[in-house]
Coordinates of C-alpha atoms in Angstrom, one line a residue:
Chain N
X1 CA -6.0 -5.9 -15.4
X2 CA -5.7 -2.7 -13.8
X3 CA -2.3 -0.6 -13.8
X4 CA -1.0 2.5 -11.8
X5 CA 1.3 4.4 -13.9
X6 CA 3.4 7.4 -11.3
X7 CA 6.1 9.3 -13.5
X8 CA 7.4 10.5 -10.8
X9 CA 10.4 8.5 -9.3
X10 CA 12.4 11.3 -7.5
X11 CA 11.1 14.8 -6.7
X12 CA 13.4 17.3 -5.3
X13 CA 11.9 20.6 -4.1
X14 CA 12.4 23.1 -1.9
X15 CA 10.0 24.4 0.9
X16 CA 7.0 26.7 -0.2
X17 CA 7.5 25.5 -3.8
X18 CA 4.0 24.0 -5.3
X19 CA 4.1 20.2 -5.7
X20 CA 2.5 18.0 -8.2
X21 CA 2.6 14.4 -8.4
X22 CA 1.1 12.6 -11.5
X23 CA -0.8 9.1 -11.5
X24 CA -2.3 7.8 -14.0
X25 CA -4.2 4.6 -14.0
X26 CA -5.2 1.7 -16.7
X27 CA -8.6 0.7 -16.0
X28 CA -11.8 -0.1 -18.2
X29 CA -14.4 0.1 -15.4
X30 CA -15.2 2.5 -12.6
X31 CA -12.7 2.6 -9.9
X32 CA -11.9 4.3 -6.1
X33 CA -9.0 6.7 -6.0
X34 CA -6.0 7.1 -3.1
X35 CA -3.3 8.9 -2.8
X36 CA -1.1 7.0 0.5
X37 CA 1.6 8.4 2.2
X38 CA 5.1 6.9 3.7
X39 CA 6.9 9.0 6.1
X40 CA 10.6 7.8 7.0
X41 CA 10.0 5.4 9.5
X42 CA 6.5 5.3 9.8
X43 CA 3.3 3.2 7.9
X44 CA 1.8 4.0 5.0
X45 CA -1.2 6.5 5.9
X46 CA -4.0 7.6 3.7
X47 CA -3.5 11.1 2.5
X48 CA -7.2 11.7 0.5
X49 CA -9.6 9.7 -1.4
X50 CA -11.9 9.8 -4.6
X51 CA -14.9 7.4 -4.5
X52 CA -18.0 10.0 -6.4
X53 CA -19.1 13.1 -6.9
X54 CA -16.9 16.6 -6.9
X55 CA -13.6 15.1 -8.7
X56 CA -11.5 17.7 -6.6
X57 CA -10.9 16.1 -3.6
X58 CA -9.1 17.6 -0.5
X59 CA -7.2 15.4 1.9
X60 CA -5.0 15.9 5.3
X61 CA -2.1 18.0 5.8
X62 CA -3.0 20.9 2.7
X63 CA -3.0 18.1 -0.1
X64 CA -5.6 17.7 -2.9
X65 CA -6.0 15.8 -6.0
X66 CA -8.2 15.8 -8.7
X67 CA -9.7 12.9 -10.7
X68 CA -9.7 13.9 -14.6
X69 CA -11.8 10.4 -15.9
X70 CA -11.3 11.4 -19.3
X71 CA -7.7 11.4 -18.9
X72 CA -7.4 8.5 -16.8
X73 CA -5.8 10.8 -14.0
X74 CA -5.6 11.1 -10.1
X75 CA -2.8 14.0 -9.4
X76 CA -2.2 15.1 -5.9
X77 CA -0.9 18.7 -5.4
X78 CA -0.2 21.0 -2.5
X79 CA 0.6 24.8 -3.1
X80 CA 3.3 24.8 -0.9
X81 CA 5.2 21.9 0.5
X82 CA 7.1 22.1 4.1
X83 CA 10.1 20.1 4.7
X84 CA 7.8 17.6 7.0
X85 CA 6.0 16.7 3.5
X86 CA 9.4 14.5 3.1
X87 CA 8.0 10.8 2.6
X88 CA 7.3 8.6 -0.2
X89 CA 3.9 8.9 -1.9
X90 CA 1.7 6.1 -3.4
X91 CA -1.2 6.3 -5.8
X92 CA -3.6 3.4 -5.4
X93 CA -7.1 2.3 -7.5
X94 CA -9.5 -0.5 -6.9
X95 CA -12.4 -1.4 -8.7
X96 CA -16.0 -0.6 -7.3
X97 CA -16.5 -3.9 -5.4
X98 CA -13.0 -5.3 -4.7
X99 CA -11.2 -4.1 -2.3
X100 CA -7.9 -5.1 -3.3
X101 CA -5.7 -2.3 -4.0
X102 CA -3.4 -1.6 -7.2
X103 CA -0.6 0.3 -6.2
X104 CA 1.6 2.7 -8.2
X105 CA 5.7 2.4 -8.1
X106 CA 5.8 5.5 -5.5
X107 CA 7.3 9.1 -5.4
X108 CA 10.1 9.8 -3.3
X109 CA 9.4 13.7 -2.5
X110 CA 12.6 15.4 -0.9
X111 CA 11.8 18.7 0.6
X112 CA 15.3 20.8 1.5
X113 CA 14.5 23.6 4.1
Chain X
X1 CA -6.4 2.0 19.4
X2 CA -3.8 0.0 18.9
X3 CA -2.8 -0.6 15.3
X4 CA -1.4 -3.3 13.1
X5 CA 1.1 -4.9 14.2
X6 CA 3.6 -6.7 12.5
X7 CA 6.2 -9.1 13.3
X8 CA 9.5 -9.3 12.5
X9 CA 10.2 -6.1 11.6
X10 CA 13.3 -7.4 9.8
X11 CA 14.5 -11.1 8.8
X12 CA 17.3 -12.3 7.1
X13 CA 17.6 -15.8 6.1
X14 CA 19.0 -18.1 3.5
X15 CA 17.4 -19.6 0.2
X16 CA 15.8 -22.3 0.9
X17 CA 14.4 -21.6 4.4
X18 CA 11.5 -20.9 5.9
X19 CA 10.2 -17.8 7.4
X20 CA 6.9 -17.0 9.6
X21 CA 5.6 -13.6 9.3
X22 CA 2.9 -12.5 11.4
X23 CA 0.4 -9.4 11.3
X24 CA -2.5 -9.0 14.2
X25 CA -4.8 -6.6 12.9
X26 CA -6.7 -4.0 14.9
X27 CA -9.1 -6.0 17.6
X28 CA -12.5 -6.8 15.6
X29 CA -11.7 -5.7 12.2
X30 CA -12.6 -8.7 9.9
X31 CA -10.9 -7.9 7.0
X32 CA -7.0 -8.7 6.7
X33 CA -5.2 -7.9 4.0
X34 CA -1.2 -8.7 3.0
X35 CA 0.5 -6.8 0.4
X36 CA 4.1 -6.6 -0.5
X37 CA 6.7 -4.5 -1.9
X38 CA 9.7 -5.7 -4.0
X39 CA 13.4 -4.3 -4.6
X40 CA 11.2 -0.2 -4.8
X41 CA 8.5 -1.4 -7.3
X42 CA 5.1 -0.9 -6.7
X43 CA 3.2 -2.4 -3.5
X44 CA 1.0 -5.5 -5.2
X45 CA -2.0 -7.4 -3.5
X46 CA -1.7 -10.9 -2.2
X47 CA -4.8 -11.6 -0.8
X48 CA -7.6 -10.7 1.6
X49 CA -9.2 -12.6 4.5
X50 CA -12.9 -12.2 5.8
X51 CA -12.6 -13.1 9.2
X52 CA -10.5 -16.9 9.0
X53 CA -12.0 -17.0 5.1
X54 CA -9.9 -16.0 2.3
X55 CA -12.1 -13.8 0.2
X56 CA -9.4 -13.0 -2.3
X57 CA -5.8 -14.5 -2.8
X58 CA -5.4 -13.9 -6.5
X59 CA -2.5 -12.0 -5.8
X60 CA -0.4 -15.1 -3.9
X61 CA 2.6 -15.3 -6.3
X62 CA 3.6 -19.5 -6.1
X63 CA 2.6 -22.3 -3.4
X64 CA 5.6 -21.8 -1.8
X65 CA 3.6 -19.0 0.0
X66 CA 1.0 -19.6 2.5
X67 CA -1.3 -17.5 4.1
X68 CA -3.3 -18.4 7.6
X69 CA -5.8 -17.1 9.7
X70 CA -6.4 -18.8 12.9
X71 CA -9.8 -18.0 14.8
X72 CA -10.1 -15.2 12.5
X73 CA -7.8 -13.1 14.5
X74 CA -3.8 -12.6 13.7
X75 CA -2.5 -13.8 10.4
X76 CA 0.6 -15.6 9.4
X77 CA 2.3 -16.0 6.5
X78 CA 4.8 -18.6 5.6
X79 CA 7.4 -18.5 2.7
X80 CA 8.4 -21.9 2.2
X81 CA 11.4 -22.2 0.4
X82 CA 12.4 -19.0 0.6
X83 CA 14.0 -17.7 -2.9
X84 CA 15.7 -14.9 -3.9
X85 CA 13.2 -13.0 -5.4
X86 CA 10.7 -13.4 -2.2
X87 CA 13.2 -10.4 -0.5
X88 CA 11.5 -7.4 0.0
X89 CA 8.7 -5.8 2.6
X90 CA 5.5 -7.3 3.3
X91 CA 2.6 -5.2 4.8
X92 CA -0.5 -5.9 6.4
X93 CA -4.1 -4.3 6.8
X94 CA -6.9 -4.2 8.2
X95 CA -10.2 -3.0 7.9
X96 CA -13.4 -3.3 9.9
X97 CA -16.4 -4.5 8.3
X98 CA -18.5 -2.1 6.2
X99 CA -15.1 0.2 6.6
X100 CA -14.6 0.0 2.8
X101 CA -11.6 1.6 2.5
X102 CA -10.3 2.7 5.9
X103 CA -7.2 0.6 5.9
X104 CA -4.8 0.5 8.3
X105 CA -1.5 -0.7 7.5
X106 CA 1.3 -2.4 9.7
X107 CA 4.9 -0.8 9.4
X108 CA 6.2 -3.8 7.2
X109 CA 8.1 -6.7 7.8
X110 CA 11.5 -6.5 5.7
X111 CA 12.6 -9.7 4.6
X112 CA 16.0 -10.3 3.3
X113 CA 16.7 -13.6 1.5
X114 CA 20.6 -14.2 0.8

């Protein structure tokens, strides 16, 4: 069965500070990569995925992440978070040809001004 | 577009009763999807529907939960008794056909179970 492993419960940061989130994911086969995003009210959005190819992947808003197969790894980073980057974030796998998605506990990111 | 909708956005109700939720997915997408979220864990998977077909409901945690989609269009899903345990938020999806990945979620329906 697959697992999504985020260390990350509660990050505190303050704007312009760099941000990096880990994930890390349990998974004997080939899988798709996300990184979601929750802002305070609002639905869960897509932020960037990894399905092949280049394993640093850019997203919306500034965010990357890169895929690291040998370590099992999907970390999503942004040089320099504003205080509208305030939302929970969710790392998500599926294998290649199910499209259920396995979903990570979630990082609450707080960004003070 | 309009997105997914989702309705309630909140319900509270006792153990023991039963509770409709209901998600209508962007016009024409085919694939539906519910997840849910308990007490701040992770979001898991309950199942997947194809049009009015459920492709995938490995994820549906007891019988006391049952999943419908009429005409292939909204979805409901029905807790039936509702226990403790069932508290939390339940999202919906969809996805058009061939859209692989390109979910769209619903805000969530937070259901409370006292």
């Amino acid at each position: 069965a697959q697992s999504v492993s985020q260390h990350n419960h509660h990050v505190i940061l303050s704007e312009a500070a760099s941000l990096e989130l880990g994930c890390n994911y349990s998974y004997g086969g080939t899988v798709n990569l996300f990184w979601y995003v929750q802002y305070p009210g609002q639905h869960l959005q897509l932020l960037l995925k990894y399905f092949s190819g280049d394993p640093l992947v850019k997203g919306i808003k500034g965010f990357e992440a890169e895929f690291i197969k040998s370590k099992f790894s999907f970390n999503l980073r942004k040089p320099s978070v504003q205080w509208s980057d305030t939302a929970e974030y969710f790392c998500a796998v599926a294998s290649v040809g199910r499209r259920a998605l396995t979903f990570g506990s979630g990082t609450r990111l707080q960004v003070q001004p | 577009e309009a997105g997914v909708t989702q309705f309630p956005s909140h319900s509270v109700i006792e153990k023991g009763q039963t509770v409709t939720l209901r998600c209508d997915p962007i016009s024409g997408h085919d694939n539906l999807y519910w997840y849910r979220r308990v007490m701040g864990k992770e979001i898991k998977f309950l199942l997947h529907f194809v049009k009015e077909s459920k492709q995938d409901e490995s994820g549906m945690p007891n019988n006391r939960f049952l999943a419908e989609r009429t005409g292939g269009t909204y979805s409901t899903l029905k807790v039936q008794p509702a226990e403790l345990e069932d508290s939390g938020v339940y999202f919906c999806a969809s996805s058009p056909t061939g859209g692989g990945y390109g979910y769209t979620f619903g805000s969530g329906t937070r259901l409370t179970v006292v």
